[in-house]
Coordinates of N, CA and C in Angstrom, one line a residue:
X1 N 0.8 -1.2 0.0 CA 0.0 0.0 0.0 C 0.9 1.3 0.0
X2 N 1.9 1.6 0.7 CA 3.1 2.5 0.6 C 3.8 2.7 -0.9
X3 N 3.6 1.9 -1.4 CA 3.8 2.3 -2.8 C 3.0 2.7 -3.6
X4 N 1.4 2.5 -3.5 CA 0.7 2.9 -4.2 C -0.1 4.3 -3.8
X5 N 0.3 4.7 -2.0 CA 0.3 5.8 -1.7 C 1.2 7.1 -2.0
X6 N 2.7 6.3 -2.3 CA 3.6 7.1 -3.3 C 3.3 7.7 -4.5
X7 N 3.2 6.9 -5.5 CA 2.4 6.6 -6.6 C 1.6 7.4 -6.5
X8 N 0.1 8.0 -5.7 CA -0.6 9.0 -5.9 C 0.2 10.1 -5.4
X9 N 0.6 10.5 -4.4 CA 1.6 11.5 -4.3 C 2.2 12.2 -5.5
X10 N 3.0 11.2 -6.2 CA 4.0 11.6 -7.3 C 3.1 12.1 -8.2
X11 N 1.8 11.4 -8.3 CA 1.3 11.8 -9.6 C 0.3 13.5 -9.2
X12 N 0.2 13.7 -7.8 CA -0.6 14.6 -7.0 C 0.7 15.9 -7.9
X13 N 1.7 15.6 -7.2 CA 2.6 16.5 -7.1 C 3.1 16.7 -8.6
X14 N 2.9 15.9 -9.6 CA 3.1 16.4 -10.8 C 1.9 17.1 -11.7
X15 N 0.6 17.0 -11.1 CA -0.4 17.6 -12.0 C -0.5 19.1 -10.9
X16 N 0.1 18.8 -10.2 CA 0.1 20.3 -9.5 C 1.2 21.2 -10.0
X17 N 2.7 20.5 -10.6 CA 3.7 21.6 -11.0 C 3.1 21.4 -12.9
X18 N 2.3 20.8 -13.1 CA 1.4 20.8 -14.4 C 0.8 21.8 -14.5
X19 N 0.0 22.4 -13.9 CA -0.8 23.6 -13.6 C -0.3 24.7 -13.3
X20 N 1.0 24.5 -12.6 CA 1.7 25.8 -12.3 C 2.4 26.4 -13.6
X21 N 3.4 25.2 -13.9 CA 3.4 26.0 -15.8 C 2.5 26.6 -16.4
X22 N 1.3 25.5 -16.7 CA 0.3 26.2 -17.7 C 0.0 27.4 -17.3
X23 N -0.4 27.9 -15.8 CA -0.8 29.5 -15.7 C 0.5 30.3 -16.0
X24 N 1.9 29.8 -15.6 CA 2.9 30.6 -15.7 C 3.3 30.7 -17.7
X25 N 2.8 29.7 -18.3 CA 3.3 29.8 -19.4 C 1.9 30.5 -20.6
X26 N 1.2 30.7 -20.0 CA -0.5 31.3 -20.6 C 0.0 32.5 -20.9
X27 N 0.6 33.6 -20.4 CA 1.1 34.6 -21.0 C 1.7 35.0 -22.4
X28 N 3.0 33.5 -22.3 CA 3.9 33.0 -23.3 C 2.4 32.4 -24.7
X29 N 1.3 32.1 -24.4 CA 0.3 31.2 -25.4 C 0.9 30.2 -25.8
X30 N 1.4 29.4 -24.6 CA 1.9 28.7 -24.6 C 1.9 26.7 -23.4
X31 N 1.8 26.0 -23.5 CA 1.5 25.2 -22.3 C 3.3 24.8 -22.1
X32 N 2.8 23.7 -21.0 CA 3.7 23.3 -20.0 C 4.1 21.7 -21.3
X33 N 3.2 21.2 -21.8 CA 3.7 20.2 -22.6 C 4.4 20.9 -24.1
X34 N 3.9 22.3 -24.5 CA 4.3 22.6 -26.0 C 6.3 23.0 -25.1
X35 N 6.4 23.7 -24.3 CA 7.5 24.0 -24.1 C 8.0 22.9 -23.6
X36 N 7.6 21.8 -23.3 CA 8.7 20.4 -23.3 C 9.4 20.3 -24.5
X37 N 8.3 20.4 -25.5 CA 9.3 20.2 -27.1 C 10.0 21.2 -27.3
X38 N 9.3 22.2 -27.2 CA 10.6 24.0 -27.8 C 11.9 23.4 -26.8
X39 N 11.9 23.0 -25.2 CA 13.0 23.0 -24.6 C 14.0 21.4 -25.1
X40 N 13.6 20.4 -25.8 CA 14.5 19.6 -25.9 C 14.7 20.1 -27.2
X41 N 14.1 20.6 -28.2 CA 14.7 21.1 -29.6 C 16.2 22.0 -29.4
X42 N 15.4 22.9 -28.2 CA 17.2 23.8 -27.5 C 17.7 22.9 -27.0
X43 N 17.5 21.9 -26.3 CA 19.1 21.1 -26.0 C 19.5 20.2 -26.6
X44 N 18.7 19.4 -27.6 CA 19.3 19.0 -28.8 C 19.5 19.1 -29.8
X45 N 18.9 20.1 -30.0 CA 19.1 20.2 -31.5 C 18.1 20.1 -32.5
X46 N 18.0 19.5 -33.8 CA 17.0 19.2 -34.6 C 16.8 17.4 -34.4
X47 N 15.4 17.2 -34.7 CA 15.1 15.7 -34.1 C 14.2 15.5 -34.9
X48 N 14.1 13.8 -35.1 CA 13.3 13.4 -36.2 C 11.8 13.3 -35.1
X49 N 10.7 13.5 -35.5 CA 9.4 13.2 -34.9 C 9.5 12.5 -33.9
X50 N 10.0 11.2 -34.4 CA 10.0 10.2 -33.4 C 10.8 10.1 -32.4
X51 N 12.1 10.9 -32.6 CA 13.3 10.8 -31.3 C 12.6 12.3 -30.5
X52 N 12.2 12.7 -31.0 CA 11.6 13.9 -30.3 C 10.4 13.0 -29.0
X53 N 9.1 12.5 -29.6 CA 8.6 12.0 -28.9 C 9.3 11.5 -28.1
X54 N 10.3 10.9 -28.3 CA 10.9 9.5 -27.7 C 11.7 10.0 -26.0
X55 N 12.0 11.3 -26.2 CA 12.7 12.7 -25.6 C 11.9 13.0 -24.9
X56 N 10.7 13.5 -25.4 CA 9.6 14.2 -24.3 C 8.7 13.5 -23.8
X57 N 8.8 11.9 -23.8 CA 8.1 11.0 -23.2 C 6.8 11.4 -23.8
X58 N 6.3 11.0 -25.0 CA 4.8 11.0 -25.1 C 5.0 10.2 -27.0
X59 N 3.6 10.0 -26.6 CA 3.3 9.5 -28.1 C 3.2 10.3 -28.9
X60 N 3.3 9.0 -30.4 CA 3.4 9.5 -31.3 C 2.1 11.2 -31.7
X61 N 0.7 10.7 -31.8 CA -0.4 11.3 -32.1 C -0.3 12.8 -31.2
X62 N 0.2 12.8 -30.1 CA 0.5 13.8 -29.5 C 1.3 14.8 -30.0
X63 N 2.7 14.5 -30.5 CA 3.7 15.3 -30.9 C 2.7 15.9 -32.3
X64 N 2.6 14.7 -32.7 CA 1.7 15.3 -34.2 C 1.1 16.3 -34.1
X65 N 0.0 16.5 -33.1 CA -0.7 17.4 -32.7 C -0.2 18.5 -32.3
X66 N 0.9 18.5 -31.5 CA 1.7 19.9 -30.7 C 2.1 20.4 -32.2
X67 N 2.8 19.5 -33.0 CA 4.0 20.0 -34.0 C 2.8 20.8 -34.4
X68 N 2.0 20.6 -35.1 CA 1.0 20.9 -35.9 C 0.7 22.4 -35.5
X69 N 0.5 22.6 -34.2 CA 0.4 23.7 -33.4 C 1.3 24.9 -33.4
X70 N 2.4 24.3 -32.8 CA 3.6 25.3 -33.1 C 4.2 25.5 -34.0
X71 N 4.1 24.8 -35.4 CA 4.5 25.1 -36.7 C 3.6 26.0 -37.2
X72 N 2.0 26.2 -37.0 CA 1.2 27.2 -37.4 C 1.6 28.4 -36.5
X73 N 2.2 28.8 -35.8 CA 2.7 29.7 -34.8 C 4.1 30.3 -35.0
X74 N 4.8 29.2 -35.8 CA 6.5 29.7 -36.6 C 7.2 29.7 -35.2
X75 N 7.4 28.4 -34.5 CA 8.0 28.5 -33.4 C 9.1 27.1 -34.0
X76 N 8.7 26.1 -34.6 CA 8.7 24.9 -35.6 C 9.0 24.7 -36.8
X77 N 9.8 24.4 -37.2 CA 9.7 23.7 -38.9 C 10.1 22.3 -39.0
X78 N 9.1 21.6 -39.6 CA 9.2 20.1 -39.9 C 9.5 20.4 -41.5
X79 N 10.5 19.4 -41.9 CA 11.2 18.9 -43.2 C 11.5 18.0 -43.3
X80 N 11.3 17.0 -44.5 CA 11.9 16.0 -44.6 C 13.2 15.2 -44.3
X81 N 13.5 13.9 -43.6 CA 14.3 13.4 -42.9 C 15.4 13.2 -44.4
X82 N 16.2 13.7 -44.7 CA 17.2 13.5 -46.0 C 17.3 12.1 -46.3
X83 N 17.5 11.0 -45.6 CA 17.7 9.4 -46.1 C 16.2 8.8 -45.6
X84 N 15.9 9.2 -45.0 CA 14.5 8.5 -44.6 C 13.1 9.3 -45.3
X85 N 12.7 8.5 -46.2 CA 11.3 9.3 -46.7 C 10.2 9.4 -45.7
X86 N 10.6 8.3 -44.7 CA 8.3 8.4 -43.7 C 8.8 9.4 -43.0
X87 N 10.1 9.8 -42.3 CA 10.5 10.6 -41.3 C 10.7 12.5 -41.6
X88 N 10.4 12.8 -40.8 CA 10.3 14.4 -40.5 C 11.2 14.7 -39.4
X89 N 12.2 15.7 -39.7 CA 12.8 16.3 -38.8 C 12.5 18.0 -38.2
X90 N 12.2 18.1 -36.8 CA 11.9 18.9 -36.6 C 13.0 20.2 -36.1
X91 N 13.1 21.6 -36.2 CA 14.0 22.4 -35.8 C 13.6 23.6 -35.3
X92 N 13.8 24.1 -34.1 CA 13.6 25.5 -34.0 C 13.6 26.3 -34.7
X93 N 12.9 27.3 -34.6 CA 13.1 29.0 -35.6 C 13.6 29.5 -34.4
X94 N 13.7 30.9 -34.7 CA 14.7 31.7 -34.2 C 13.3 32.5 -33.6
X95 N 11.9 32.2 -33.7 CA 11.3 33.0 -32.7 C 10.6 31.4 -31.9
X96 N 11.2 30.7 -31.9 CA 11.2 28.9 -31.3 C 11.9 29.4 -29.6
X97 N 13.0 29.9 -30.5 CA 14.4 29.5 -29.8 C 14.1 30.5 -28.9
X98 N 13.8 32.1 -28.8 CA 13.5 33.3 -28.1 C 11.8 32.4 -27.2
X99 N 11.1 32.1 -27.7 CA 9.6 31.8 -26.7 C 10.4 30.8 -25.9
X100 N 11.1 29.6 -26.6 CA 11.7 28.8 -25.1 C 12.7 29.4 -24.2
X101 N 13.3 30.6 -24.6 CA 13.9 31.5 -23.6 C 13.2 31.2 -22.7
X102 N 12.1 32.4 -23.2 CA 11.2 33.3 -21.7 C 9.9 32.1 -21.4
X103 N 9.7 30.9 -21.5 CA 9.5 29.9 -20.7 C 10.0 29.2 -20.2
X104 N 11.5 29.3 -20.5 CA 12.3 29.2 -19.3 C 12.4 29.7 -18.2
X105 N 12.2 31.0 -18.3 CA 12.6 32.0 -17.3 C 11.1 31.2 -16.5
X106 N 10.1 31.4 -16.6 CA 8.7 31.2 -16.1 C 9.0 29.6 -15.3
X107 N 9.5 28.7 -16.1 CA 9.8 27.7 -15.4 C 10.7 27.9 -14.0
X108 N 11.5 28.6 -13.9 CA 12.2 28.9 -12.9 C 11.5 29.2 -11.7
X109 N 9.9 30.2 -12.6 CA 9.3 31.0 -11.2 C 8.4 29.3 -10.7
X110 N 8.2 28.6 -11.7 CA 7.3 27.1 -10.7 C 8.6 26.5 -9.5
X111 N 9.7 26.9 -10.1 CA 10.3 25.6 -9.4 C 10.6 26.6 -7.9
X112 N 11.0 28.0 -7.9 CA 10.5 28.5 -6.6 C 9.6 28.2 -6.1
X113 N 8.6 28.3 -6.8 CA 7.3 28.1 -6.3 C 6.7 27.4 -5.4
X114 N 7.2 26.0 -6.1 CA 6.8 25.1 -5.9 C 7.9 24.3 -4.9
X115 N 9.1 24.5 -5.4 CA 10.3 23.1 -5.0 C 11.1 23.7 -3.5
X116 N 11.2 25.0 -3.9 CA 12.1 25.3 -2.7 C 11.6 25.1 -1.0
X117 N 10.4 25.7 -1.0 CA 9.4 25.1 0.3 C 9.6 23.8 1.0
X118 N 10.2 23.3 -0.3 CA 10.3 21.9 0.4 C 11.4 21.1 0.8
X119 N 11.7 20.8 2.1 CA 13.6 21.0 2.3 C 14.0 19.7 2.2
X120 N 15.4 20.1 1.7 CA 16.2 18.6 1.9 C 16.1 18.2 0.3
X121 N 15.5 18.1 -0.3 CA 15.4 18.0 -2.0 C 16.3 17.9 -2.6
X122 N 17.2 16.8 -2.8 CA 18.4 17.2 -3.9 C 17.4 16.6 -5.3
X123 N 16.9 17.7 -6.1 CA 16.5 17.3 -7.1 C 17.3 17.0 -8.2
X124 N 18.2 16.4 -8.4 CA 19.3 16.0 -9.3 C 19.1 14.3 -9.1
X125 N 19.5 14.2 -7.3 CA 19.1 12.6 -7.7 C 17.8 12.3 -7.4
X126 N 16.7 12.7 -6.9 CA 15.6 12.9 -7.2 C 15.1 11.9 -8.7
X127 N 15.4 13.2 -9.9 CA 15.4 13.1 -11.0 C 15.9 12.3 -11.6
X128 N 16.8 11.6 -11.6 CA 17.8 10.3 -12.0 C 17.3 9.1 -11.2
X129 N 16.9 9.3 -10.4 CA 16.3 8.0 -9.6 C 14.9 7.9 -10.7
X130 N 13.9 8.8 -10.5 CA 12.7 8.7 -11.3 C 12.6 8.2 -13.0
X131 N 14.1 8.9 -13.4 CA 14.2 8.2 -15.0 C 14.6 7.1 -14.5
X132 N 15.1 6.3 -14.2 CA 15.7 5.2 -13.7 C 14.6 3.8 -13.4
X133 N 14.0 4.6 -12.5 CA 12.8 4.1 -12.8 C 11.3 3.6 -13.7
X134 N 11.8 4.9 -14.3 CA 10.9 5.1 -15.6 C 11.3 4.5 -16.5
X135 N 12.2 4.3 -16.8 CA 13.2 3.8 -17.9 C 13.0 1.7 -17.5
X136 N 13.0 1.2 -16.4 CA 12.7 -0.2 -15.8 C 11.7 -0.4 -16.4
X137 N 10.2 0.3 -15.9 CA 9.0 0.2 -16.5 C 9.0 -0.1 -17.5
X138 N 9.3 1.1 -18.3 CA 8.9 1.1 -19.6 C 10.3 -0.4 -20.3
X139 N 10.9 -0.4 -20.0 CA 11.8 -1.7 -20.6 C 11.2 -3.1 -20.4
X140 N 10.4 -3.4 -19.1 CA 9.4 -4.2 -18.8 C 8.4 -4.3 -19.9
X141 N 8.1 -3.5 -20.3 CA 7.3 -3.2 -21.3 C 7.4 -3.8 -22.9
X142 N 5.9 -4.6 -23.2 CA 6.3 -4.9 -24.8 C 6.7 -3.8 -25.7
X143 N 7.4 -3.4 -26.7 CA 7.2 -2.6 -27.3 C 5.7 -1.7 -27.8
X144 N 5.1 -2.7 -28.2 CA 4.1 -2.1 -28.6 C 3.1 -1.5 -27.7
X145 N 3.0 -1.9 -25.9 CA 2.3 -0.9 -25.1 C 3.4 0.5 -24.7
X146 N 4.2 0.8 -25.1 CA 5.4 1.6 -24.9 C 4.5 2.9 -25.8
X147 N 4.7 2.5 -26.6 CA 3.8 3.5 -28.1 C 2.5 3.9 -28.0
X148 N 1.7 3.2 -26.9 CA 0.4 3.2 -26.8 C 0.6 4.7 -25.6

């Protein structure tokens, strides 16, 4: 039962720093999931659809959707993957690259907000414990519920 009381916690505590983006990033016209993608495009670089998804933890039909979104908005450009015809690679624009700035900055005001209050937090291994975990699951996992 301690683990499935964890388990609501974790998920308590993530739809709450969920909510705190979306209001902090509503200004930006922007959510807390579109700037997951603007922010791995800035630290990786340009990414095919699917390593994108694969990065921001979410499915495929999703990314579709976001891309779709922020490419009507010129934050995005999808182009063809050069050796791979089914594949699309996605890349910041340069008013991409400036909006995940200043939802950056905004992210900073959640994590005051939210993280500092709470003492003792080394969120580094925090964070590496949780992929770590995440990463078990999902490897437990057939491929094909992975995608779902």
């Amino acid at each position: 039962m301690q683990g499935f009381a964890f388990g609501l916690a974790l998920r308590s505590a993530y739809l709450n720093l969920h909510r705190q983006a979306n209001r902090l990033l509503a200004p930006l016209d922007g959510t807390a999931d579109q700037f997951v993608l603007l922010s791995v495009l800035a630290t990786r670089g340009p990414l095919t659809q699917r390593d994108l998804g694969q990065a921001a933890s979410a499915d495929p039909n999703t990314i579709t959707a976001m891309l779709r979104v922020l490419e009507r908005r010129e934050l995005v450009r999808r182009v063809p993957h050069e050796t791979d015809q089914r594949a699309r690679v996605v890349t910041l624009t340069e008013l991409g690259r400036e909006r995940q700035r200043l939802g950056d900055d905004a992210r900073g005001d959640v994590r005051r907000e939210e993280l500092l209050p709470v003492p003792a937090v080394d969120g580094k291994a925090l964070g590496g414990e949780l992929a770590e975990r995440t990463l078990g699951v999902r490897h437990s996992l057939h491929p094909r519920d992975i995608e779902r």
